[in-house]
């Protein structure tokens, strides 16, 4: 057992630099090909060992569930039961990543809890087993244990290293419109659209094109999102502009590595898109 009794960690958001859906699988999930990258915006997770009992507290910019439906607490309970540990914990989550934004906040929190507990409790087990626990918590959770950009396949849990630097610039603007989009709803609507022959992009373009196949179903219901995307493209001519994951956030990447330019872009976007929009600049992390 280590002598540590407290650990704090950074749980970054991710963006999907393209998300292509290959097919619907027999288990209900969709077979994916998505390039994911961690970014410089993230939550904070603090864990303290206690003699007994589990205390869970959340604070920060956004409200998230305070019960065991919270992925951070769920990850801790799964870890303790998997390793048959009778220890108590105090977990404090500081929420900075907007929830339901396609930024993987819940998944990142879960991965941060798994790695923190492995360190804090000096568990010598292999990382493969931690990856297996991560995949039980959600398709995106293993990516956050990988801690660097990856081409994710399968249902998202199979991680393939990508050549760095990425074929895209690393400085970007992130816009969360102030409302969430449900991931299960987005995939369900995509499947319905595809069944009715309403999907235009899927499989008709090269699979490695930087497109997000979930944009079509999500944009058909949330009309503000294509408006924001078109506005960003017309105003700033970014190198890449996409919805992240199942939405609701939209990001743009810029060739210019100039803080003054980003400041102007943020001011301009804030003035035009209104105060409901949460607008931040970020950089892609090549490792965290
Ligand atoms: C869309 C993506 C893109 O990175 O991210 P988010 O927008 O959620 O951040 C992911 O595929 C989300 O991953 P994650 O949020 O971990 O999803 P899960 O909890 O595993 O699954 C939630 C639900 O989404 C659907 N789902 C998820 C992954 C997948 N490959 N196919 C699916 O059809 C299933 O209906 C599943 O029940
Ligand atoms: N730690 C957490 N952070 C954010 N959301 C969480 C968390 N735990 C559970 N949730 C639930 O998961 C939903 C999706 O959140 P999140 O993982 O941030 O979004 P996304 O799947 O769009 O990336 C939220 O609406 C919330 O109810």
Short mmCIF file of C-alpha atoms and ligand atoms in Angstrom, two decimals:
data_model
loop_
_atom_site.label_atom_id
_atom_site.label_comp_id
_atom_site.label_asym_id
_atom_site.label_seq_id
_atom_site.Cartn_x
_atom_site.Cartn_y
_atom_site.Cartn_z
CA UNK A 1 0.00 0.00 0.00
CA UNK A 2 1.40 3.44 -0.89
CA UNK A 3 1.85 6.16 1.70
CA UNK A 4 -0.22 8.57 -0.45
CA UNK A 5 -3.68 9.37 0.82
CA UNK A 6 -4.65 12.12 -1.65
CA UNK A 7 -4.36 12.50 -5.42
CA UNK A 8 -5.61 15.10 -7.85
CA UNK A 9 -5.84 14.79 -11.61
CA UNK A 10 -6.80 16.63 -14.77
CA UNK A 11 -9.58 15.02 -16.85
CA UNK A 12 -9.45 16.66 -20.29
CA UNK A 13 -12.27 16.97 -22.81
CA UNK A 14 -11.87 15.42 -26.29
CA UNK A 15 -12.89 16.41 -29.78
CA UNK A 16 -13.63 14.08 -32.70
CA UNK A 17 -11.60 15.16 -35.75
CA UNK A 18 -13.97 13.15 -37.94
CA UNK A 19 -16.45 10.43 -36.99
CA UNK A 20 -17.45 7.90 -39.63
CA UNK A 21 -20.06 5.22 -38.97
CA UNK A 22 -19.54 1.94 -40.81
CA UNK A 23 -22.54 -0.15 -39.76
CA UNK A 24 -24.97 -0.99 -37.00
CA UNK A 25 -23.83 -4.07 -35.11
CA UNK A 26 -25.88 -6.97 -33.73
CA UNK A 27 -25.21 -5.76 -30.15
CA UNK A 28 -26.92 -2.40 -30.91
CA UNK A 29 -23.70 -0.35 -31.07
CA UNK A 30 -22.33 1.24 -34.24
CA UNK A 31 -18.99 0.28 -35.76
CA UNK A 32 -16.93 3.49 -35.85
CA UNK A 33 -13.81 5.06 -37.24
CA UNK A 34 -13.08 8.25 -35.34
CA UNK A 35 -9.91 10.27 -34.76
CA UNK A 36 -10.10 11.61 -31.20
CA UNK A 37 -7.80 14.10 -29.52
CA UNK A 38 -7.64 15.38 -25.92
CA UNK A 39 -7.81 19.16 -25.49
CA UNK A 40 -6.61 21.68 -22.93
CA UNK A 41 -10.05 22.22 -21.30
CA UNK A 42 -10.86 19.75 -18.53
CA UNK A 43 -12.38 18.78 -15.19
CA UNK A 44 -10.53 18.26 -11.93
CA UNK A 45 -10.83 15.07 -9.88
CA UNK A 46 -9.59 14.89 -6.30
CA UNK A 47 -9.59 11.65 -4.32
CA UNK A 48 -8.77 11.18 -0.65
CA UNK A 49 -8.59 7.85 1.16
CA UNK A 50 -10.89 7.44 4.18
CA UNK A 51 -11.06 4.59 6.69
CA UNK A 52 -14.64 3.85 5.52
CA UNK A 53 -17.62 5.19 3.57
CA UNK A 54 -17.89 6.79 0.13
CA UNK A 55 -18.35 10.57 -0.07
CA UNK A 56 -18.99 12.17 -3.46
CA UNK A 57 -19.15 15.92 -4.06
CA UNK A 58 -19.46 17.91 -7.29
CA UNK A 59 -18.77 21.60 -7.84
CA UNK A 60 -17.71 23.84 -10.76
CA UNK A 61 -19.46 25.45 -13.74
CA UNK A 62 -22.05 22.74 -14.58
CA UNK A 63 -24.42 20.50 -12.60
CA UNK A 64 -24.04 16.76 -13.04
CA UNK A 65 -25.69 13.82 -11.20
CA UNK A 66 -24.58 13.44 -7.58
CA UNK A 67 -25.57 9.77 -7.27
CA UNK A 68 -24.07 6.55 -8.62
CA UNK A 69 -25.25 7.43 -12.15
CA UNK A 70 -22.30 9.85 -12.19
CA UNK A 71 -19.56 8.14 -14.21
CA UNK A 72 -16.85 9.30 -11.76
CA UNK A 73 -18.57 7.59 -8.82
CA UNK A 74 -19.58 4.61 -10.99
CA UNK A 75 -15.91 4.13 -11.96
CA UNK A 76 -14.81 4.24 -8.29
CA UNK A 77 -17.45 1.68 -7.23
CA UNK A 78 -16.55 -0.63 -10.14
CA UNK A 79 -12.84 -0.37 -9.27
CA UNK A 80 -13.41 -1.16 -5.56
CA UNK A 81 -15.67 -4.11 -6.30
CA UNK A 82 -13.40 -5.50 -9.05
CA UNK A 83 -10.35 -5.49 -6.74
CA UNK A 84 -12.47 -6.43 -3.65
CA UNK A 85 -11.23 -3.41 -1.70
CA UNK A 86 -12.89 -2.32 1.56
CA UNK A 87 -11.41 1.18 1.68
CA UNK A 88 -13.36 4.46 2.10
CA UNK A 89 -13.05 7.39 -0.37
CA UNK A 90 -13.86 11.08 -0.64
CA UNK A 91 -14.16 12.09 -4.30
CA UNK A 92 -14.50 15.71 -5.37
CA UNK A 93 -15.32 16.48 -9.02
CA UNK A 94 -14.91 20.07 -10.31
CA UNK A 95 -16.97 20.25 -13.50
CA UNK A 96 -15.58 22.56 -16.19
CA UNK A 97 -16.52 20.55 -19.33
CA UNK A 98 -20.14 21.16 -20.44
CA UNK A 99 -22.13 17.91 -20.06
CA UNK A 100 -23.87 16.36 -23.09
CA UNK A 101 -21.65 18.40 -25.41
CA UNK A 102 -19.91 15.55 -27.28
CA UNK A 103 -16.75 16.39 -25.36
CA UNK A 104 -16.57 13.11 -23.40
CA UNK A 105 -16.56 14.78 -19.99
CA UNK A 106 -18.20 11.90 -18.09
CA UNK A 107 -15.92 9.35 -19.79
CA UNK A 108 -12.82 11.41 -18.98
CA UNK A 109 -13.85 11.71 -15.33
CA UNK A 110 -14.33 7.93 -15.16
CA UNK A 111 -10.88 7.27 -16.68
CA UNK A 112 -9.24 9.77 -14.31
CA UNK A 113 -10.83 7.99 -11.32
CA UNK A 114 -9.57 4.58 -12.53
CA UNK A 115 -5.97 5.77 -13.02
CA UNK A 116 -5.99 7.77 -9.78
CA UNK A 117 -7.20 4.79 -7.75
CA UNK A 118 -4.63 2.47 -9.38
CA UNK A 119 -1.88 4.88 -8.28
CA UNK A 120 -3.32 5.78 -4.89
CA UNK A 121 -3.91 2.15 -3.89
CA UNK A 122 -0.69 0.83 -5.56
CA UNK A 123 -2.57 -1.76 -7.62
CA UNK A 124 0.09 -3.69 -9.54
CA UNK A 125 -2.36 -5.23 -12.03
CA UNK A 126 -1.81 -4.80 -15.80
CA UNK A 127 -3.11 -1.81 -17.75
CA UNK A 128 -4.98 -4.29 -19.99
CA UNK A 129 -7.31 -5.06 -17.09
CA UNK A 130 -7.84 -1.33 -16.45
CA UNK A 131 -8.74 -0.92 -20.17
CA UNK A 132 -11.28 -3.74 -19.75
CA UNK A 133 -12.88 -2.00 -16.75
CA UNK A 134 -12.89 1.28 -18.73
CA UNK A 135 -14.74 -0.33 -21.67
CA UNK A 136 -17.42 -1.59 -19.24
CA UNK A 137 -18.09 2.02 -18.22
CA UNK A 138 -18.50 3.41 -21.77
CA UNK A 139 -17.16 3.21 -25.32
CA UNK A 140 -15.14 6.43 -24.97
CA UNK A 141 -13.56 5.67 -21.56
CA UNK A 142 -10.55 3.59 -22.84
CA UNK A 143 -9.49 6.53 -25.05
CA UNK A 144 -8.96 8.66 -21.92
CA UNK A 145 -6.67 5.99 -20.43
CA UNK A 146 -4.59 6.13 -23.65
CA UNK A 147 -3.90 9.82 -22.94
CA UNK A 148 -3.02 10.92 -26.51
CA UNK A 149 -4.68 11.31 -29.93
CA UNK A 150 -5.92 7.99 -31.33
CA UNK A 151 -7.82 6.50 -34.22
CA UNK A 152 -10.65 4.73 -32.41
CA UNK A 153 -12.45 1.79 -34.01
CA UNK A 154 -14.85 -0.97 -32.92
CA UNK A 155 -17.51 0.80 -30.85
CA UNK A 156 -14.80 3.37 -30.04
CA UNK A 157 -12.87 1.26 -27.52
CA UNK A 158 -10.17 -0.10 -29.88
CA UNK A 159 -7.30 2.38 -29.88
CA UNK A 160 -4.79 2.80 -32.66
CA UNK A 161 -1.80 5.16 -32.31
CA UNK A 162 -1.67 7.97 -34.85
CA UNK A 163 1.35 9.70 -36.32
CA UNK A 164 2.13 13.00 -34.61
CA UNK A 165 1.90 15.85 -35.32
CA UNK A 166 -1.69 15.50 -36.52
CA UNK A 167 -2.66 16.51 -40.07
CA UNK A 168 -4.53 19.47 -38.51
CA UNK A 169 -3.54 22.62 -36.65
CA UNK A 170 -3.77 22.34 -32.88
CA UNK A 171 -5.33 25.70 -31.93
CA UNK A 172 -9.09 25.96 -31.86
CA UNK A 173 -12.35 27.55 -30.80
CA UNK A 174 -15.06 25.58 -29.01
CA UNK A 175 -18.72 26.57 -28.89
CA UNK A 176 -21.23 24.88 -26.57
CA UNK A 177 -24.67 26.25 -27.48
CA UNK A 178 -26.07 26.03 -23.94
CA UNK A 179 -28.11 22.81 -24.42
CA UNK A 180 -27.07 19.12 -24.45
CA UNK A 181 -27.68 16.40 -27.07
CA UNK A 182 -28.26 12.81 -25.93
CA UNK A 183 -25.75 10.30 -27.37
CA UNK A 184 -28.20 7.33 -27.52
CA UNK A 185 -30.76 9.59 -29.26
CA UNK A 186 -28.18 10.73 -31.85
CA UNK A 187 -27.19 7.14 -32.78
CA UNK A 188 -30.83 5.99 -32.81
CA UNK A 189 -31.84 8.84 -35.13
CA UNK A 190 -28.83 8.15 -37.36
CA UNK A 191 -29.92 4.46 -37.66
CA UNK A 192 -33.50 5.50 -38.49
CA UNK A 193 -32.31 7.99 -41.11
CA UNK A 194 -30.04 5.40 -42.67
CA UNK A 195 -32.83 2.81 -42.76
CA UNK A 196 -35.06 5.31 -44.58
CA UNK A 197 -32.24 6.18 -47.03
CA UNK A 198 -32.04 9.73 -45.65
CA UNK A 199 -28.28 9.78 -44.96
CA UNK A 200 -26.34 11.46 -47.73
CA UNK A 201 -22.78 11.49 -46.42
CA UNK A 202 -22.27 7.96 -45.07
CA UNK A 203 -20.24 5.59 -47.21
CA UNK A 204 -20.56 7.84 -50.22
CA UNK A 205 -17.35 9.65 -49.20
CA UNK A 206 -13.92 8.25 -48.48
CA UNK A 207 -14.05 6.86 -44.96
CA UNK A 208 -11.06 8.91 -43.78
CA UNK A 209 -12.61 12.23 -44.83
CA UNK A 210 -12.91 14.59 -41.84
CA UNK A 211 -16.72 14.43 -41.66
CA UNK A 212 -18.97 13.70 -38.72
CA UNK A 213 -21.74 11.28 -39.75
CA UNK A 214 -23.79 12.24 -36.68
CA UNK A 215 -24.15 15.85 -37.91
CA UNK A 216 -26.95 15.01 -40.32
CA UNK A 217 -29.42 13.53 -37.77
CA UNK A 218 -28.43 15.97 -35.00
CA UNK A 219 -28.59 19.08 -37.25
CA UNK A 220 -32.07 18.04 -38.47
CA UNK A 221 -33.47 18.57 -34.95
CA UNK A 222 -31.14 21.23 -33.49
CA UNK A 223 -31.26 23.89 -36.21
CA UNK A 224 -29.05 26.32 -34.30
CA UNK A 225 -26.06 23.96 -34.73
CA UNK A 226 -25.73 24.13 -38.55
CA UNK A 227 -26.27 27.89 -38.24
CA UNK A 228 -23.32 28.16 -35.85
CA UNK A 229 -21.16 25.90 -38.04
CA UNK A 230 -21.93 27.86 -41.24
CA UNK A 231 -21.36 31.15 -39.46
CA UNK A 232 -17.94 30.01 -38.17
CA UNK A 233 -16.92 28.76 -41.62
CA UNK A 234 -18.01 31.97 -43.35
CA UNK A 235 -16.52 34.34 -40.79
CA UNK A 236 -13.14 32.77 -40.10
CA UNK A 237 -12.40 30.20 -42.84
CA UNK A 238 -11.05 27.59 -40.35
CA UNK A 239 -8.90 24.63 -41.42
CA UNK A 240 -11.54 22.28 -39.96
CA UNK A 241 -14.99 22.93 -38.48
CA UNK A 242 -17.16 20.08 -37.16
CA UNK A 243 -19.62 19.06 -34.50
CA UNK A 244 -17.77 17.05 -31.83
CA UNK A 245 -19.10 13.50 -31.24
CA UNK A 246 -22.88 13.45 -30.91
CA UNK A 247 -22.96 17.21 -30.21
CA UNK A 248 -23.96 19.67 -29.07
CA UNK A 249 -20.62 21.47 -29.31
CA UNK A 250 -19.02 22.75 -32.52
CA UNK A 251 -15.28 23.35 -32.85
CA UNK A 252 -13.09 25.12 -35.39
CA UNK A 253 -9.32 24.69 -35.87
CA UNK A 254 -7.10 27.50 -37.14
CA UNK A 255 -3.73 27.55 -38.87
CA UNK A 256 -2.73 30.75 -37.06
CA UNK A 257 -0.84 30.21 -33.79
CA UNK A 258 -1.59 33.75 -32.67
CA UNK A 259 -3.18 34.50 -29.24
CA UNK A 260 -4.35 37.94 -30.45
CA UNK A 261 -6.18 36.37 -33.40
CA UNK A 262 -7.92 33.88 -31.05
CA UNK A 263 -8.89 36.72 -28.68
CA UNK A 264 -10.52 38.59 -31.58
CA UNK A 265 -12.31 35.45 -32.80
CA UNK A 266 -13.74 34.85 -29.31
CA UNK A 267 -14.91 38.48 -28.95
CA UNK A 268 -16.52 38.41 -32.39
CA UNK A 269 -18.24 35.05 -31.74
CA UNK A 270 -19.48 36.15 -28.30
CA UNK A 271 -20.95 39.35 -29.75
CA UNK A 272 -22.79 37.52 -32.57
CA UNK A 273 -23.83 34.18 -31.07
CA UNK A 274 -25.34 35.54 -27.85
CA UNK A 275 -24.78 35.00 -24.15
CA UNK A 276 -26.30 31.47 -24.05
CA UNK A 277 -23.26 30.21 -25.95
CA UNK A 278 -20.23 29.10 -23.95
CA UNK A 279 -17.17 29.98 -26.05
CA UNK A 280 -13.57 29.01 -25.27
CA UNK A 281 -10.24 28.69 -27.06
CA UNK A 282 -8.26 25.47 -26.66
CA UNK A 283 -5.22 23.59 -27.89
CA UNK A 284 -5.07 19.93 -28.83
CA UNK A 285 -2.88 17.96 -26.39
CA UNK A 286 -0.41 15.54 -27.92
CA UNK A 287 -0.14 13.87 -24.52
CA UNK A 288 -1.55 14.51 -21.01
C1 LIG B 1 -20.50 9.85 -29.91
C2 LIG B 1 -19.22 9.64 -29.16
C3 LIG B 1 -18.04 9.86 -30.13
O1 LIG B 1 -16.79 9.87 -29.48
O2 LIG B 1 -18.98 10.50 -28.07
P1 LIG B 1 -19.94 11.57 -27.27
O3 LIG B 1 -20.63 12.44 -28.23
O4 LIG B 1 -20.89 10.75 -26.44
O5 LIG B 1 -18.96 12.34 -26.41
C4 LIG B 1 -19.12 8.16 -28.64
O6 LIG B 1 -19.29 7.24 -29.70
C5 LIG B 1 -20.06 7.83 -27.52
O7 LIG B 1 -19.38 7.14 -26.56
P2 LIG B 1 -19.98 6.96 -25.06
O8 LIG B 1 -20.58 8.25 -24.63
O9 LIG B 1 -18.91 6.37 -24.22
O10 LIG B 1 -21.15 5.97 -25.37
P3 LIG B 1 -21.70 4.68 -24.57
O11 LIG B 1 -22.02 5.10 -23.17
O12 LIG B 1 -20.81 3.51 -24.78
O13 LIG B 1 -23.04 4.41 -25.38
C6 LIG B 1 -24.19 5.21 -25.24
C7 LIG B 1 -25.15 4.77 -26.34
O14 LIG B 1 -24.71 5.31 -27.61
C8 LIG B 1 -24.90 4.36 -28.65
N1 LIG B 1 -23.61 4.02 -29.25
C9 LIG B 1 -22.44 4.35 -28.64
C10 LIG B 1 -21.22 4.05 -29.23
C11 LIG B 1 -21.24 3.39 -30.48
N2 LIG B 1 -20.11 3.07 -31.10
N3 LIG B 1 -22.42 3.06 -31.06
C12 LIG B 1 -23.60 3.38 -30.48
O15 LIG B 1 -24.66 3.10 -31.04
C13 LIG B 1 -25.60 3.15 -28.02
O16 LIG B 1 -26.97 3.34 -28.17
C14 LIG B 1 -25.22 3.26 -26.56
O17 LIG B 1 -26.19 2.67 -25.73
N1 LIG B 2 -19.06 12.92 -14.50
C1 LIG B 2 -19.99 13.29 -15.40
N2 LIG B 2 -19.82 14.40 -16.14
C2 LIG B 2 -20.76 14.76 -17.05
N3 LIG B 2 -21.90 14.09 -17.26
C3 LIG B 2 -22.11 12.97 -16.57
C4 LIG B 2 -21.17 12.52 -15.61
N4 LIG B 2 -21.64 11.38 -15.09
C5 LIG B 2 -22.80 11.13 -15.67
N5 LIG B 2 -23.13 12.08 -16.56
C6 LIG B 2 -24.34 12.08 -17.41
O1 LIG B 2 -23.91 11.76 -18.73
C7 LIG B 2 -24.51 12.62 -19.70
C8 LIG B 2 -23.52 12.85 -20.86
O2 LIG B 2 -22.45 13.61 -20.37
P1 LIG B 2 -21.01 13.77 -21.05
O3 LIG B 2 -20.19 12.56 -20.82
O4 LIG B 2 -20.45 15.04 -20.57
O5 LIG B 2 -21.43 14.02 -22.55
P2 LIG B 2 -21.11 13.42 -23.97
O6 LIG B 2 -21.57 11.97 -23.94
O7 LIG B 2 -21.94 14.26 -24.88
O8 LIG B 2 -19.66 13.56 -24.21
C9 LIG B 2 -24.87 13.90 -18.94
O9 LIG B 2 -26.04 14.47 -19.43
C10 LIG B 2 -25.02 13.45 -17.48
O10 LIG B 2 -26.36 13.26 -17.12
#
